[in-house]
């Protein structure tokens, strides 16, 4: 009855492609013009600021001491992030451990290092020799196995690494932990049922799946670390920020040199953003039916189609199945 | 204890105060297909999980192929088995879950060869060879490179069966393998299981598919609140249940 009626109705519609006049969006144009005008005026004022010497910016942009600063900043970022990721992963596993002592130690670490400003921690490592002239390694209350003077040992570079890396580990621990617990319990169970050991389950099954959750915030942390590393200037380590400051201190071109530093920070974070994108694509394997377009594909699409592509293309080459019926309450 | 594949004597399992298994006695002979039925929460899944030591039992004894599950007995003392030993024993028992639990970051073939390569240390070439054969056996020769989310539920469950079979287990445990499937996909999975039974695999199957239990099952066990209420030949039991609780349950599912 109903079916027949709609069938008859459908038969009357000619099976041609629809040629309709598209809806106009005048306000889109208005808002675009307003935003562009404001943007242009800001850029114009800065670019033509009477006392801003752009040639000074150009002159220092590739100066050797700035380039050295860039190198140190990159080194600090990489080493601090490596420490952060490795120690963070360890802390995350410790936090999830069944051993209450181990998990409490991890909790206290995270509590302490997240609860104090990274600037304070950097100062602390830099000034460690004030309270601890010698550092020794060994069993408490027995002669030390190894001992050294704090001052030459904790160089400004090492103090920066410790300050940034140990702080980062606390944040990474939480990120890794969130990743691990995001993996369904059934995965661990299936792997165990196949006879895999705890370590194998973690390495082969849980961590690769946790990566999907871990990678995006880790990318953000790395980008953030690149900028946070500028705080290490207080340890006198000559990274990018301190390098430009030393120059500005004698030529008084403070804003110009800040622009130099910003150009470098911006370029480096842009490169990282790009890299993060491809990393995320790689780890999305098997979770998205179709990968989102790359920035290059998006750019081409905008160029040729005049609008941005949807984040996930609707065209699906694979059959879509209806969602699974799952009627067991907890089906263990 | 010599000739049974599974032997369970007074197996008890508690979760906190909740006594989930209250003395389970049963035997599964080699090549036998035992179907386990019972209302939700009666402890069917828990018992299956005890068989491959995903859960520790609190009392009683459980043997698989003549060996104690999870323990080693010397004299009258029990020694808990180490991780490695437990893993080795699990690797000889295949398990299929209601929700498939395929590894989503691996293709069908990778899912199937993962354990043979990592757990048994099998040569990758050999494992791939057999992996293909296993996927062919469950009718998925053309889905070797598909990721789980590109497969229908029925196909995923068949990959999961192939994954378990690739370890060449001596015993297969099925926990409601078709309960999460759309009705039209159930048949494919049951066909694979039927063929497996014909090939002589020892199977313990928790299921609500009474047709399967009747045709393929050698024995049928009805569990309720942690005990075995009734056991027997599927045909007899389904046609003529003896206990009130069995009658009530069957009247609801048949
Ligand atoms: N890990 C656990 N911790 C606490 N209680 C649990 C746990 N696993 C199972 N239970 C409880 O044990 C009882 C038996 O659960 P089980 O999963 O074995 O039932 P089932 O017979 O398989 O039911 P279903 O048909 O719904 O799958 C339930 O009451 C359940 O809540
Ligand atoms: Mg169950």
PDB file of N, CA and C in Angstrom, chain A residues 187 190-192 194-197 199-206 208-209, chain B residues 91 101-124 126-128 130-132 135 159 162-164 166-167:
ATOM      1  N   UNK A 187      41.196  -7.247  23.843  1.00  0.00           N
ATOM      2  CA  UNK A 187      42.420  -7.397  23.064  1.00  0.00           C
ATOM      3  C   UNK A 187      43.470  -8.142  23.873  1.00  0.00           C
ATOM      4  N   UNK A 190      42.337 -11.806  24.221  1.00  0.00           N
ATOM      5  CA  UNK A 190      42.536 -12.615  23.020  1.00  0.00           C
ATOM      6  C   UNK A 190      44.015 -12.950  22.855  1.00  0.00           C
ATOM      7  N   UNK A 191      44.874 -11.978  23.113  1.00  0.00           N
ATOM      8  CA  UNK A 191      46.311 -12.209  22.966  1.00  0.00           C
ATOM      9  C   UNK A 191      46.805 -13.222  23.995  1.00  0.00           C
ATOM     10  N   UNK A 192      46.312 -13.082  25.228  1.00  0.00           N
ATOM     11  CA  UNK A 192      46.713 -14.046  26.270  1.00  0.00           C
ATOM     12  C   UNK A 192      46.230 -15.442  25.922  1.00  0.00           C
ATOM     13  N   UNK A 194      45.984 -16.710  23.162  1.00  0.00           N
ATOM     14  CA  UNK A 194      46.847 -17.300  22.128  1.00  0.00           C
ATOM     15  C   UNK A 194      48.189 -17.735  22.703  1.00  0.00           C
ATOM     16  N   UNK A 195      48.419 -17.406  23.965  1.00  0.00           N
ATOM     17  CA  UNK A 195      49.656 -17.840  24.618  1.00  0.00           C
ATOM     18  C   UNK A 195      50.730 -16.769  24.661  1.00  0.00           C
ATOM     19  N   UNK A 196      50.370 -15.523  24.359  1.00  0.00           N
ATOM     20  CA  UNK A 196      51.391 -14.471  24.386  1.00  0.00           C
ATOM     21  C   UNK A 196      51.703 -14.081  25.831  1.00  0.00           C
ATOM     22  N   UNK A 197      52.975 -13.744  26.078  1.00  0.00           N
ATOM     23  CA  UNK A 197      53.379 -13.325  27.424  1.00  0.00           C
ATOM     24  C   UNK A 197      52.940 -11.878  27.644  1.00  0.00           C
ATOM     25  N   UNK A 199      54.685  -9.280  28.283  1.00  0.00           N
ATOM     26  CA  UNK A 199      55.518  -8.332  27.532  1.00  0.00           C
ATOM     27  C   UNK A 199      55.103  -8.317  26.061  1.00  0.00           C
ATOM     28  N   UNK A 200      54.837  -9.501  25.506  1.00  0.00           N
ATOM     29  CA  UNK A 200      54.419  -9.572  24.099  1.00  0.00           C
ATOM     30  C   UNK A 200      53.077  -8.884  23.898  1.00  0.00           C
ATOM     31  N   UNK A 201      52.163  -9.103  24.829  1.00  0.00           N
ATOM     32  CA  UNK A 201      50.846  -8.485  24.707  1.00  0.00           C
ATOM     33  C   UNK A 201      51.011  -6.971  24.694  1.00  0.00           C
ATOM     34  N   UNK A 202      51.847  -6.457  25.593  1.00  0.00           N
ATOM     35  CA  UNK A 202      52.061  -5.018  25.673  1.00  0.00           C
ATOM     36  C   UNK A 202      52.681  -4.499  24.375  1.00  0.00           C
ATOM     37  N   UNK A 203      53.760  -5.158  23.935  1.00  0.00           N
ATOM     38  CA  UNK A 203      54.537  -4.649  22.810  1.00  0.00           C
ATOM     39  C   UNK A 203      53.830  -4.834  21.468  1.00  0.00           C
ATOM     40  N   UNK A 204      53.217  -5.991  21.278  1.00  0.00           N
ATOM     41  CA  UNK A 204      52.677  -6.307  19.952  1.00  0.00           C
ATOM     42  C   UNK A 204      51.209  -5.903  19.791  1.00  0.00           C
ATOM     43  N   UNK A 205      50.457  -5.925  20.880  1.00  0.00           N
ATOM     44  CA  UNK A 205      49.017  -5.723  20.753  1.00  0.00           C
ATOM     45  C   UNK A 205      48.569  -4.397  21.373  1.00  0.00           C
ATOM     46  N   UNK A 206      48.933  -4.161  22.625  1.00  0.00           N
ATOM     47  CA  UNK A 206      48.369  -2.993  23.322  1.00  0.00           C
ATOM     48  C   UNK A 206      49.029  -1.684  22.866  1.00  0.00           C
ATOM     49  N   UNK A 208      50.831  -0.783  20.136  1.00  0.00           N
ATOM     50  CA  UNK A 208      50.529  -0.285  18.782  1.00  0.00           C
ATOM     51  C   UNK A 208      49.133   0.328  18.678  1.00  0.00           C
ATOM     52  N   UNK A 209      48.176  -0.222  19.416  1.00  0.00           N
ATOM     53  CA  UNK A 209      46.829   0.345  19.363  1.00  0.00           C
ATOM     54  C   UNK A 209      46.744   1.605  20.210  1.00  0.00           C
TER      55      UNK A 209
ATOM     56  N   UNK B  91      48.657 -21.720  24.748  1.00  0.00           N
ATOM     57  CA  UNK B  91      48.888 -21.748  23.304  1.00  0.00           C
ATOM     58  C   UNK B  91      48.374 -23.043  22.681  1.00  0.00           C
ATOM     59  N   UNK B 101      37.265  -9.972  18.960  1.00  0.00           N
ATOM     60  CA  UNK B 101      38.554  -9.505  19.472  1.00  0.00           C
ATOM     61  C   UNK B 101      39.701  -9.718  18.502  1.00  0.00           C
ATOM     62  N   UNK B 102      39.459  -9.441  17.226  1.00  0.00           N
ATOM     63  CA  UNK B 102      40.581  -9.442  16.283  1.00  0.00           C
ATOM     64  C   UNK B 102      41.460  -8.242  16.588  1.00  0.00           C
ATOM     65  N   UNK B 103      42.745  -8.342  16.204  1.00  0.00           N
ATOM     66  CA  UNK B 103      43.641  -7.211  16.422  1.00  0.00           C
ATOM     67  C   UNK B 103      43.423  -6.213  15.284  1.00  0.00           C
ATOM     68  N   UNK B 104      42.872  -5.033  15.582  1.00  0.00           N
ATOM     69  CA  UNK B 104      42.429  -4.145  14.504  1.00  0.00           C
ATOM     70  C   UNK B 104      43.565  -3.531  13.696  1.00  0.00           C
ATOM     71  N   UNK B 105      44.781  -3.540  14.257  1.00  0.00           N
ATOM     72  CA  UNK B 105      45.897  -2.909  13.539  1.00  0.00           C
ATOM     73  C   UNK B 105      46.620  -3.913  12.641  1.00  0.00           C
ATOM     74  N   UNK B 106      46.061  -5.118  12.520  1.00  0.00           N
ATOM     75  CA  UNK B 106      46.693  -6.131  11.676  1.00  0.00           C
ATOM     76  C   UNK B 106      45.681  -6.630  10.646  1.00  0.00           C
ATOM     77  N   UNK B 107      46.192  -6.988   9.469  1.00  0.00           N
ATOM     78  CA  UNK B 107      45.318  -7.551   8.446  1.00  0.00           C
ATOM     79  C   UNK B 107      44.897  -8.954   8.877  1.00  0.00           C
ATOM     80  N   UNK B 108      43.959  -9.524   8.137  1.00  0.00           N
ATOM     81  CA  UNK B 108      43.469 -10.855   8.485  1.00  0.00           C
ATOM     82  C   UNK B 108      44.624 -11.852   8.583  1.00  0.00           C
ATOM     83  N   UNK B 109      45.495 -11.828   7.580  1.00  0.00           N
ATOM     84  CA  UNK B 109      46.603 -12.784   7.585  1.00  0.00           C
ATOM     85  C   UNK B 109      47.551 -12.521   8.758  1.00  0.00           C
ATOM     86  N   UNK B 110      47.822 -11.238   9.011  1.00  0.00           N
ATOM     87  CA  UNK B 110      48.713 -10.901  10.134  1.00  0.00           C
ATOM     88  C   UNK B 110      48.118 -11.354  11.455  1.00  0.00           C
ATOM     89  N   UNK B 111      46.793 -11.212  11.603  1.00  0.00           N
ATOM     90  CA  UNK B 111      46.121 -11.708  12.793  1.00  0.00           C
ATOM     91  C   UNK B 111      46.378 -13.201  12.972  1.00  0.00           C
ATOM     92  N   UNK B 112      46.306 -13.916  11.853  1.00  0.00           N
ATOM     93  CA  UNK B 112      46.384 -15.375  11.912  1.00  0.00           C
ATOM     94  C   UNK B 112      47.816 -15.850  12.190  1.00  0.00           C
ATOM     95  N   UNK B 113      48.823 -15.142  11.640  1.00  0.00           N
ATOM     96  CA  UNK B 113      50.196 -15.645  11.812  1.00  0.00           C
ATOM     97  C   UNK B 113      50.891 -15.076  13.051  1.00  0.00           C
ATOM     98  N   UNK B 114      50.267 -14.090  13.705  1.00  0.00           N
ATOM     99  CA  UNK B 114      50.921 -13.438  14.844  1.00  0.00           C
ATOM    100  C   UNK B 114      51.394 -14.446  15.906  1.00  0.00           C
ATOM    101  N   UNK B 115      50.460 -15.269  16.396  1.00  0.00           N
ATOM    102  CA  UNK B 115      50.817 -16.183  17.475  1.00  0.00           C
ATOM    103  C   UNK B 115      51.767 -17.299  17.022  1.00  0.00           C
ATOM    104  N   UNK B 116      51.523 -17.930  15.859  1.00  0.00           N
ATOM    105  CA  UNK B 116      52.480 -18.954  15.438  1.00  0.00           C
ATOM    106  C   UNK B 116      53.916 -18.418  15.376  1.00  0.00           C
ATOM    107  N   UNK B 117      54.074 -17.187  14.876  1.00  0.00           N
ATOM    108  CA  UNK B 117      55.419 -16.633  14.748  1.00  0.00           C
ATOM    109  C   UNK B 117      55.968 -16.191  16.100  1.00  0.00           C
ATOM    110  N   UNK B 118      55.165 -15.449  16.872  1.00  0.00           N
ATOM    111  CA  UNK B 118      55.680 -14.855  18.117  1.00  0.00           C
ATOM    112  C   UNK B 118      55.700 -15.843  19.269  1.00  0.00           C
ATOM    113  N   UNK B 119      54.689 -16.687  19.333  1.00  0.00           N
ATOM    114  CA  UNK B 119      54.587 -17.583  20.488  1.00  0.00           C
ATOM    115  C   UNK B 119      55.326 -18.892  20.233  1.00  0.00           C
ATOM    116  N   UNK B 120      55.092 -19.470  19.058  1.00  0.00           N
ATOM    117  CA  UNK B 120      55.728 -20.757  18.769  1.00  0.00           C
ATOM    118  C   UNK B 120      57.086 -20.587  18.126  1.00  0.00           C
ATOM    119  N   UNK B 121      57.395 -19.360  17.687  1.00  0.00           N
ATOM    120  CA  UNK B 121      58.663 -19.114  17.018  1.00  0.00           C
ATOM    121  C   UNK B 121      58.743 -19.815  15.673  1.00  0.00           C
ATOM    122  N   UNK B 122      57.583 -19.925  15.039  1.00  0.00           N
ATOM    123  CA  UNK B 122      57.544 -20.606  13.750  1.00  0.00           C
ATOM    124  C   UNK B 122      58.193 -19.742  12.659  1.00  0.00           C
ATOM    125  N   UNK B 123      58.777 -20.364  11.691  1.00  0.00           N
ATOM    126  CA  UNK B 123      59.302 -19.669  10.525  1.00  0.00           C
ATOM    127  C   UNK B 123      58.171 -18.898   9.843  1.00  0.00           C
ATOM    128  N   UNK B 124      58.458 -17.637   9.467  1.00  0.00           N
ATOM    129  CA  UNK B 124      57.383 -16.799   8.961  1.00  0.00           C
ATOM    130  C   UNK B 124      56.764 -17.351   7.669  1.00  0.00           C
ATOM    131  N   UNK B 126      56.543 -20.451   6.718  1.00  0.00           N
ATOM    132  CA  UNK B 126      55.674 -21.584   7.055  1.00  0.00           C
ATOM    133  C   UNK B 126      54.346 -21.076   7.611  1.00  0.00           C
ATOM    134  N   UNK B 127      54.451 -20.074   8.511  1.00  0.00           N
ATOM    135  CA  UNK B 127      53.249 -19.544   9.157  1.00  0.00           C
ATOM    136  C   UNK B 127      52.322 -18.910   8.121  1.00  0.00           C
ATOM    137  N   UNK B 128      52.897 -18.158   7.169  1.00  0.00           N
ATOM    138  CA  UNK B 128      52.084 -17.521   6.129  1.00  0.00           C
ATOM    139  C   UNK B 128      51.391 -18.586   5.296  1.00  0.00           C
ATOM    140  N   UNK B 130      50.550 -21.624   6.163  1.00  0.00           N
ATOM    141  CA  UNK B 130      49.432 -22.230   6.867  1.00  0.00           C
ATOM    142  C   UNK B 130      48.322 -21.226   7.137  1.00  0.00           C
ATOM    143  N   UNK B 131      48.726 -19.962   7.380  1.00  0.00           N
ATOM    144  CA  UNK B 131      47.733 -18.911   7.588  1.00  0.00           C
ATOM    145  C   UNK B 131      46.783 -18.815   6.404  1.00  0.00           C
ATOM    146  N   UNK B 132      47.360 -18.849   5.200  1.00  0.00           N
ATOM    147  CA  UNK B 132      46.530 -18.806   3.991  1.00  0.00           C
ATOM    148  C   UNK B 132      45.596 -20.012   3.952  1.00  0.00           C
ATOM    149  N   UNK B 135      42.753 -19.518   6.415  1.00  0.00           N
ATOM    150  CA  UNK B 135      41.757 -18.553   5.946  1.00  0.00           C
ATOM    151  C   UNK B 135      40.934 -19.155   4.808  1.00  0.00           C
ATOM    152  N   UNK B 159      37.660 -15.209  10.725  1.00  0.00           N
ATOM    153  CA  UNK B 159      39.102 -14.935  10.862  1.00  0.00           C
ATOM    154  C   UNK B 159      39.554 -15.311  12.274  1.00  0.00           C
ATOM    155  N   UNK B 162      40.056 -18.907  12.402  1.00  0.00           N
ATOM    156  CA  UNK B 162      41.294 -19.260  11.697  1.00  0.00           C
ATOM    157  C   UNK B 162      42.508 -18.923  12.557  1.00  0.00           C
ATOM    158  N   UNK B 163      42.434 -17.799  13.254  1.00  0.00           N
ATOM    159  CA  UNK B 163      43.549 -17.372  14.116  1.00  0.00           C
ATOM    160  C   UNK B 163      43.794 -18.406  15.213  1.00  0.00           C
ATOM    161  N   UNK B 164      42.713 -18.904  15.796  1.00  0.00           N
ATOM    162  CA  UNK B 164      42.861 -19.918  16.842  1.00  0.00           C
ATOM    163  C   UNK B 164      43.369 -21.230  16.246  1.00  0.00           C
ATOM    164  N   UNK B 166      45.226 -21.692  13.681  1.00  0.00           N
ATOM    165  CA  UNK B 166      46.609 -21.617  13.202  1.00  0.00           C
ATOM    166  C   UNK B 166      47.601 -22.093  14.255  1.00  0.00           C
ATOM    167  N   UNK B 167      47.186 -22.080  15.520  1.00  0.00           N
ATOM    168  CA  UNK B 167      48.074 -22.569  16.584  1.00  0.00           C
ATOM    169  C   UNK B 167      47.982 -24.093  16.718  1.00  0.00           C
TER     170      UNK B 167
END
